[in-house]
Amino acid sequence: MDVSTTTWVLTIVGLCALIAVDFFIGGRKPHEVSIKEAGTWTIVWVVLAILFGIGLYAAGEGRAASEFAAGYITEKSLSVDNLFVFVLIMAKFAVPSIYQQRVLMIGVLIALVMRAIFIAAGAALISAFSWIFFIFGGFLIWTAWKLVREARAEAEGHEDEAYEENRLLKMVERRFPSTSQYHGTKLFVVENGKRLMTPMLIVMLAIGSTDLLFALDSIPAIFGLTQDPYIVFTANAFALMGLRQLYFLIGGLLKRLVHLSYGLSIILGFIGVKLVLHALHEQGVHVPEISTPVSLAVICGVLVVTTITSLRASRKLLREEEQAAPRD
């Protein structure tokens, strides 16, 4: 897809305008987000993504529209998995409920900027070195196996649900003095003549840096579906921008998606194989390549099956707990 500089500028300006509207309408004043508010904004962001895909198709870019749909669904499903960690971060830093949406908004904006840098770097590597697809593909296959192992360990009770701070966050906390209490939405306060960070800034950095680590999986994954930087960026942007509302909408339902990690491992493994096949094709080896419609069908099919089996398993576990309760 040939995208002009003007289109890039208009797209970025449009996305910034949408973020500004989201902030001034729903996120400017700290408050507890209701299910109705979260549901409304989630629908708005999903509809905007659908309209963007339709716009690509109407502009005669049918392939780009299919790639955007596949990339958006993949990034959205990976983002849902990220919400598990966001819940743990909020609990660890004891973020008051009225400030959680501000934390998520700034954290997601940090992640969006950093992902744009990742995407530009990935596009540059792909254009210069076709063999980079072997590395991307192998990394995704390894990540898929790692997800399966972690899911098994968690199912067997060998893995505790606890958030461990990354090295960047630990370095910031060591080098910069901070307060132990929240001061509204302030990021810095002055106490006894010293400028101190507040927990609000620390938890924002935690959300942003953690999502940046997740990008190490999601960016190669979407490059396995499309090599168009414009589609990669817009799919990531639309998937991330609705993440804040999705957190409040399905936060209580996350534990019911017990098979999500297995589904994501299948998707990442599938895309990894697709990348390896594409790399072999680029090297002149005659191997079959997986088309975008097939990729979209596999991704959607896996997510549907995973959701159904997760809900069934959750209901079964709940019944077993209810039956065991009187004996306890």
CSV table of C-alpha atoms in Angstrom, one decimal:
chain,number,residue,atom,x,y,z
A,1,MET,CA,0.0,0.0,0.0
A,2,ASP,CA,1.5,3.3,-1.1
A,3,VAL,CA,0.9,5.8,1.7
A,4,SER,CA,1.8,9.5,1.1
A,5,THR,CA,3.3,11.7,3.7
A,6,THR,CA,0.0,13.7,3.7
A,7,THR,CA,-1.9,10.5,4.6
A,8,TRP,CA,0.5,9.7,7.4
A,9,VAL,CA,0.2,13.3,8.8
A,10,LEU,CA,-3.6,13.3,8.5
A,11,THR,CA,-3.8,9.8,10.2
A,12,ILE,CA,-1.7,10.9,13.1
A,13,VAL,CA,-3.5,14.1,13.6
A,14,GLY,CA,-6.8,12.3,13.4
A,15,LEU,CA,-5.7,9.8,16.1
A,16,CYS,CA,-4.4,12.6,18.3
A,17,ALA,CA,-7.8,14.3,18.0
A,18,LEU,CA,-9.6,11.1,19.0
A,19,ILE,CA,-7.3,10.7,22.0
A,20,ALA,CA,-8.0,14.3,23.0
A,21,VAL,CA,-11.8,13.8,22.7
A,22,ASP,CA,-11.5,10.6,24.8
A,23,PHE,CA,-9.5,12.5,27.4
A,24,PHE,CA,-11.6,15.6,27.7
A,25,ILE,CA,-14.9,13.8,27.7
A,26,GLY,CA,-14.1,10.7,29.8
A,27,GLY,CA,-10.7,11.0,31.3
A,28,ARG,CA,-10.1,14.6,32.4
A,29,LYS,CA,-11.9,14.4,35.8
A,30,PRO,CA,-10.8,11.5,38.1
A,31,HIS,CA,-13.8,9.3,38.8
A,32,GLU,CA,-14.7,5.6,39.1
A,33,VAL,CA,-15.6,4.3,35.6
A,34,SER,CA,-18.9,2.6,35.4
A,35,ILE,CA,-19.7,-0.5,33.3
A,36,LYS,CA,-22.0,1.6,31.2
A,37,GLU,CA,-19.3,4.2,30.5
A,38,ALA,CA,-16.7,1.6,29.8
A,39,GLY,CA,-19.0,-0.3,27.5
A,40,THR,CA,-20.0,2.8,25.6
A,41,TRP,CA,-16.4,3.8,24.9
A,42,THR,CA,-15.4,0.3,24.1
A,43,ILE,CA,-18.1,0.1,21.4
A,44,VAL,CA,-17.0,3.5,20.1
A,45,TRP,CA,-13.4,2.5,19.6
A,46,VAL,CA,-14.4,-0.9,18.0
A,47,VAL,CA,-16.7,0.9,15.6
A,48,LEU,CA,-14.0,3.4,14.7
A,49,ALA,CA,-11.7,0.6,13.9
A,50,ILE,CA,-14.3,-1.1,11.8
A,51,LEU,CA,-15.0,2.2,9.9
A,52,PHE,CA,-11.3,2.6,9.3
A,53,GLY,CA,-11.1,-0.9,7.8
A,54,ILE,CA,-14.2,-0.1,5.7
A,55,GLY,CA,-12.6,3.1,4.5
A,56,LEU,CA,-9.5,1.2,3.4
A,57,TYR,CA,-11.7,-1.2,1.4
A,58,ALA,CA,-13.7,1.6,-0.1
A,59,ALA,CA,-10.5,3.3,-1.2
A,60,GLY,CA,-9.7,0.2,-3.3
A,61,GLU,CA,-7.3,-1.3,-0.8
A,62,GLY,CA,-9.0,-4.7,-0.2
A,63,ARG,CA,-5.9,-6.5,0.8
A,64,ALA,CA,-4.9,-3.7,3.2
A,65,ALA,CA,-8.3,-3.8,4.7
A,66,SER,CA,-8.0,-7.6,5.3
A,67,GLU,CA,-4.5,-7.2,6.8
A,68,PHE,CA,-5.8,-4.4,9.1
A,69,ALA,CA,-8.6,-6.6,10.3
A,70,ALA,CA,-6.2,-9.5,11.0
A,71,GLY,CA,-3.7,-7.3,12.7
A,72,TYR,CA,-6.3,-5.4,14.7
A,73,ILE,CA,-7.9,-8.6,16.0
A,74,THR,CA,-4.5,-10.1,16.9
A,75,GLU,CA,-3.3,-7.0,18.7
A,76,LYS,CA,-6.6,-6.7,20.5
A,77,SER,CA,-6.5,-10.3,21.7
A,78,LEU,CA,-2.9,-9.9,22.9
A,79,SER,CA,-4.0,-6.7,24.7
A,80,VAL,CA,-6.6,-8.6,26.6
A,81,ASP,CA,-3.9,-10.9,27.9
A,82,ASN,CA,-1.9,-7.8,28.9
A,83,LEU,CA,-4.8,-6.7,31.1
A,84,PHE,CA,-4.1,-9.6,33.5
A,85,VAL,CA,-0.8,-7.9,34.3
A,86,PHE,CA,-2.4,-4.4,34.5
A,87,VAL,CA,-4.7,-5.7,37.2
A,88,LEU,CA,-1.7,-7.0,39.2
A,89,ILE,CA,0.1,-3.6,38.8
A,90,MET,CA,-2.9,-1.7,40.0
A,91,ALA,CA,-3.1,-4.0,43.0
A,92,LYS,CA,0.6,-3.9,43.8
A,93,PHE,CA,0.7,-0.1,43.9
A,94,ALA,CA,-2.8,0.2,45.5
A,95,VAL,CA,-4.0,2.7,43.0
A,96,PRO,CA,-7.3,4.3,44.1
A,97,SER,CA,-10.1,3.4,41.7
A,98,ILE,CA,-10.8,7.1,40.8
A,99,TYR,CA,-7.2,7.4,39.5
A,100,GLN,CA,-6.9,4.1,37.6
A,101,GLN,CA,-8.2,5.5,34.3
A,102,ARG,CA,-5.7,8.3,34.3
A,103,VAL,CA,-2.9,5.8,35.0
A,104,LEU,CA,-4.0,3.7,32.1
A,105,MET,CA,-4.5,6.6,29.7
A,106,ILE,CA,-0.9,8.0,30.2
A,107,GLY,CA,0.6,4.5,30.3
A,108,VAL,CA,-1.1,3.5,27.0
A,109,LEU,CA,0.1,6.8,25.4
A,110,ILE,CA,3.7,6.0,26.5
A,111,ALA,CA,3.3,2.6,25.0
A,112,LEU,CA,1.9,4.0,21.8
A,113,VAL,CA,4.8,6.3,21.2
A,114,MET,CA,7.3,3.6,22.0
A,115,ARG,CA,5.6,1.1,19.7
A,116,ALA,CA,5.7,3.6,16.9
A,117,ILE,CA,9.5,3.6,17.3
A,118,PHE,CA,9.5,-0.2,17.4
A,119,ILE,CA,7.4,-0.3,14.2
A,120,ALA,CA,9.7,2.1,12.4
A,121,ALA,CA,12.8,0.0,13.4
A,122,GLY,CA,11.1,-3.2,12.4
A,123,ALA,CA,10.1,-1.8,9.0
A,124,ALA,CA,13.7,-0.6,8.4
A,125,LEU,CA,15.1,-4.1,9.3
A,126,ILE,CA,12.6,-5.8,7.1
A,127,SER,CA,13.4,-3.6,4.1
A,128,ALA,CA,17.2,-4.1,4.6
A,129,PHE,CA,17.4,-7.7,5.7
A,130,SER,CA,14.8,-10.3,4.4
A,131,TRP,CA,16.3,-13.0,6.7
A,132,ILE,CA,15.0,-11.0,9.7
A,133,PHE,CA,11.7,-13.0,9.1
A,134,PHE,CA,13.5,-16.1,10.3
A,135,ILE,CA,14.3,-14.4,13.6
A,136,PHE,CA,10.8,-13.0,14.0
A,137,GLY,CA,9.3,-16.4,13.2
A,138,GLY,CA,11.5,-18.3,15.5
A,139,PHE,CA,10.9,-15.8,18.3
A,140,LEU,CA,7.2,-16.1,18.0
A,141,ILE,CA,7.3,-20.0,18.0
A,142,TRP,CA,9.5,-19.8,21.1
A,143,THR,CA,7.1,-17.3,22.7
A,144,ALA,CA,4.1,-19.6,21.9
A,145,TRP,CA,5.9,-22.5,23.7
A,146,LYS,CA,6.7,-20.3,26.6
A,147,LEU,CA,3.0,-19.3,26.9
A,148,VAL,CA,2.0,-22.9,27.0
A,149,ARG,CA,4.5,-23.7,29.7
A,150,GLU,CA,3.4,-20.7,31.8
A,151,ALA,CA,-0.3,-21.6,31.4
A,152,ARG,CA,0.4,-25.2,32.5
A,153,ALA,CA,2.3,-24.0,35.5
A,154,GLU,CA,-0.4,-21.7,36.5
A,155,ALA,CA,-3.1,-24.4,36.0
A,156,GLU,CA,-1.1,-26.7,38.3
A,157,GLY,CA,-0.7,-24.0,40.9
A,158,HIS,CA,3.1,-23.7,40.5
A,159,GLU,CA,3.0,-20.1,39.5
A,160,ASP,CA,2.0,-17.3,41.9
A,161,GLU,CA,0.1,-14.3,40.5
A,162,ALA,CA,2.4,-11.5,41.5
A,163,TYR,CA,3.8,-8.6,39.5
A,164,GLU,CA,7.5,-8.3,39.5
A,165,GLU,CA,8.9,-4.8,38.6
A,166,ASN,CA,11.2,-4.7,35.5
A,167,ARG,CA,14.7,-3.4,35.7
A,168,LEU,CA,13.8,0.1,34.3
A,169,LEU,CA,11.3,0.6,37.0
A,170,LYS,CA,13.6,-0.6,39.7
A,171,MET,CA,16.3,1.8,38.5
A,172,VAL,CA,14.0,4.8,38.5
A,173,GLU,CA,12.8,4.0,42.1
A,174,ARG,CA,16.4,3.6,43.3
A,175,ARG,CA,17.7,6.8,41.7
A,176,PHE,CA,14.8,9.2,42.3
A,177,PRO,CA,13.2,9.8,45.7
A,178,SER,CA,9.5,9.3,45.9
A,179,THR,CA,6.6,9.6,48.3
A,180,SER,CA,4.6,6.7,49.7
A,181,GLN,CA,1.2,8.4,49.3
A,182,TYR,CA,-0.9,9.6,46.3
A,183,HIS,CA,-1.4,13.3,45.9
A,184,GLY,CA,-4.3,13.3,43.5
A,185,THR,CA,-3.1,13.1,39.9
A,186,LYS,CA,0.1,15.0,40.7
A,187,LEU,CA,3.3,13.3,39.4
A,188,PHE,CA,5.7,15.4,41.6
A,189,VAL,CA,5.3,17.1,44.9
A,190,VAL,CA,7.6,19.2,47.0
A,191,GLU,CA,8.2,18.1,50.6
A,192,ASN,CA,10.7,19.7,53.0
A,193,GLY,CA,12.2,21.6,50.0
A,194,LYS,CA,12.7,18.4,48.0
A,195,ARG,CA,11.1,17.5,44.8
A,196,LEU,CA,9.7,13.9,45.0
A,197,MET,CA,8.0,11.6,42.6
A,198,THR,CA,4.5,10.3,43.6
A,199,PRO,CA,3.3,6.7,43.2
A,200,MET,CA,1.1,8.0,40.3
A,201,LEU,CA,4.2,8.6,38.2
A,202,ILE,CA,5.7,5.3,39.2
A,203,VAL,CA,2.6,3.2,38.3
A,204,MET,CA,2.3,5.1,35.0
A,205,LEU,CA,5.9,4.1,34.2
A,206,ALA,CA,5.1,0.5,35.2
A,207,ILE,CA,2.1,0.3,32.8
A,208,GLY,CA,4.0,1.9,30.0
A,209,SER,CA,7.2,-0.1,30.4
A,210,THR,CA,5.3,-3.3,30.8
A,211,ASP,CA,3.3,-2.8,27.7
A,212,LEU,CA,6.6,-2.0,25.9
A,213,LEU,CA,7.8,-5.5,26.9
A,214,PHE,CA,4.6,-6.9,25.5
A,215,ALA,CA,5.4,-5.2,22.2
A,216,LEU,CA,8.3,-7.6,21.8
A,217,ASP,CA,5.7,-10.2,21.0
A,218,SER,CA,3.0,-8.2,19.3
A,219,ILE,CA,5.1,-6.3,16.8
A,220,PRO,CA,6.7,-9.4,15.2
A,221,ALA,CA,3.3,-11.0,15.3
A,222,ILE,CA,1.6,-8.3,13.3
A,223,PHE,CA,4.6,-8.0,10.9
A,224,GLY,CA,3.8,-11.7,10.2
A,225,LEU,CA,0.4,-10.6,8.9
A,226,THR,CA,1.5,-7.5,7.0
A,227,GLN,CA,4.7,-5.8,6.2
A,228,ASP,CA,3.0,-2.4,5.6
A,229,PRO,CA,4.2,0.0,8.4
A,230,TYR,CA,1.0,2.1,8.0
A,231,ILE,CA,-1.3,-1.0,8.6
A,232,VAL,CA,1.0,-2.1,11.5
A,233,PHE,CA,0.8,1.3,13.2
A,234,THR,CA,-2.9,1.9,12.7
A,235,ALA,CA,-3.8,-1.6,13.9
A,236,ASN,CA,-1.7,-1.1,17.0
A,237,ALA,CA,-3.1,2.3,17.6
A,238,PHE,CA,-6.8,1.3,17.5
A,239,ALA,CA,-6.1,-1.8,19.6
A,240,LEU,CA,-4.3,0.2,22.3
A,241,MET,CA,-6.6,3.2,22.4
A,242,GLY,CA,-9.6,1.2,23.5
A,243,LEU,CA,-7.5,-0.7,26.1
A,244,ARG,CA,-8.4,1.6,29.0
A,245,GLN,CA,-12.1,1.2,28.7
A,246,LEU,CA,-11.7,-2.6,28.1
A,247,TYR,CA,-9.9,-2.8,31.4
A,248,PHE,CA,-12.9,-1.6,33.3
A,249,LEU,CA,-15.4,-3.5,31.2
A,250,ILE,CA,-14.0,-7.0,31.5
A,251,GLY,CA,-11.6,-6.6,34.4
A,252,GLY,CA,-13.9,-8.9,36.5
A,253,LEU,CA,-14.2,-11.4,33.7
A,254,LEU,CA,-10.5,-11.9,33.0
A,255,LYS,CA,-10.1,-14.8,35.4
A,256,ARG,CA,-12.8,-16.7,33.5
A,257,LEU,CA,-10.7,-16.7,30.3
A,258,VAL,CA,-8.7,-19.6,31.6
A,259,HIS,CA,-7.7,-20.9,28.1
A,260,LEU,CA,-6.7,-17.5,26.6
A,261,SER,CA,-3.0,-18.2,27.0
A,262,TYR,CA,-3.4,-21.5,25.0
A,263,GLY,CA,-5.3,-19.7,22.3
A,264,LEU,CA,-2.7,-16.9,22.0
A,265,SER,CA,0.1,-19.5,21.9
A,266,ILE,CA,-1.7,-21.2,18.9
A,267,ILE,CA,-2.0,-17.8,17.2
A,268,LEU,CA,1.6,-16.7,17.8
A,269,GLY,CA,2.9,-20.2,16.8
A,270,PHE,CA,0.8,-20.0,13.6
A,271,ILE,CA,2.1,-16.6,12.7
A,272,GLY,CA,5.6,-17.7,13.5
A,273,VAL,CA,5.3,-20.6,11.0
A,274,LYS,CA,3.8,-18.1,8.5
A,275,LEU,CA,6.8,-15.9,8.9
A,276,VAL,CA,9.3,-18.8,8.5
A,277,LEU,CA,7.5,-19.9,5.3
A,278,HIS,CA,7.6,-16.3,4.0
A,279,ALA,CA,11.3,-16.0,4.8
A,280,LEU,CA,12.0,-19.3,2.9
A,281,HIS,CA,10.0,-17.9,0.0
A,282,GLU,CA,12.0,-14.7,0.0
A,283,GLN,CA,15.2,-16.8,-0.1
A,284,GLY,CA,13.9,-18.5,-3.3
A,285,VAL,CA,12.7,-21.7,-1.7
A,286,HIS,CA,9.4,-23.0,-3.2
A,287,VAL,CA,7.1,-23.4,-0.2
A,288,PRO,CA,3.4,-22.6,0.2
A,289,GLU,CA,2.6,-19.3,1.7
A,290,ILE,CA,-0.4,-18.6,4.0
A,291,SER,CA,-2.7,-15.9,2.7
A,292,THR,CA,-4.2,-13.1,4.7
A,293,PRO,CA,-7.8,-14.5,4.5
A,294,VAL,CA,-6.6,-17.8,5.8
A,295,SER,CA,-4.7,-16.1,8.7
A,296,LEU,CA,-7.8,-14.0,9.6
A,297,ALA,CA,-10.0,-17.2,9.6
A,298,VAL,CA,-7.5,-19.1,11.8
A,299,ILE,CA,-7.1,-16.2,14.3
A,300,CYS,CA,-10.9,-15.6,14.6
A,301,GLY,CA,-11.6,-19.4,14.9
A,302,VAL,CA,-9.0,-19.9,17.6
A,303,LEU,CA,-10.4,-16.9,19.6
A,304,VAL,CA,-14.0,-18.1,19.3
A,305,VAL,CA,-13.1,-21.7,20.4
A,306,THR,CA,-10.8,-20.4,23.2
A,307,THR,CA,-13.6,-18.2,24.6
A,308,ILE,CA,-16.2,-20.9,24.5
A,309,THR,CA,-14.0,-23.5,26.2
A,310,SER,CA,-12.8,-20.9,28.8
A,311,LEU,CA,-16.4,-20.1,29.8
A,312,ARG,CA,-17.3,-23.7,30.0
A,313,ALA,CA,-14.3,-24.6,32.1
A,314,SER,CA,-15.0,-21.6,34.4
A,315,ARG,CA,-18.6,-22.6,34.9
A,316,LYS,CA,-17.5,-26.2,35.7
A,317,LEU,CA,-14.9,-24.9,38.2
A,318,LEU,CA,-17.4,-22.6,39.9
A,319,ARG,CA,-19.9,-25.5,40.3
A,320,GLU,CA,-17.2,-27.7,41.8
A,321,GLU,CA,-16.3,-24.9,44.3
A,322,GLU,CA,-19.9,-24.5,45.2
A,323,GLN,CA,-20.4,-28.2,45.8
A,324,ALA,CA,-17.2,-28.4,47.9
A,325,ALA,CA,-18.2,-25.4,50.0
A,326,PRO,CA,-20.6,-27.1,52.4
A,327,ARG,CA,-18.1,-29.9,53.2
A,328,ASP,CA,-15.5,-27.3,54.1
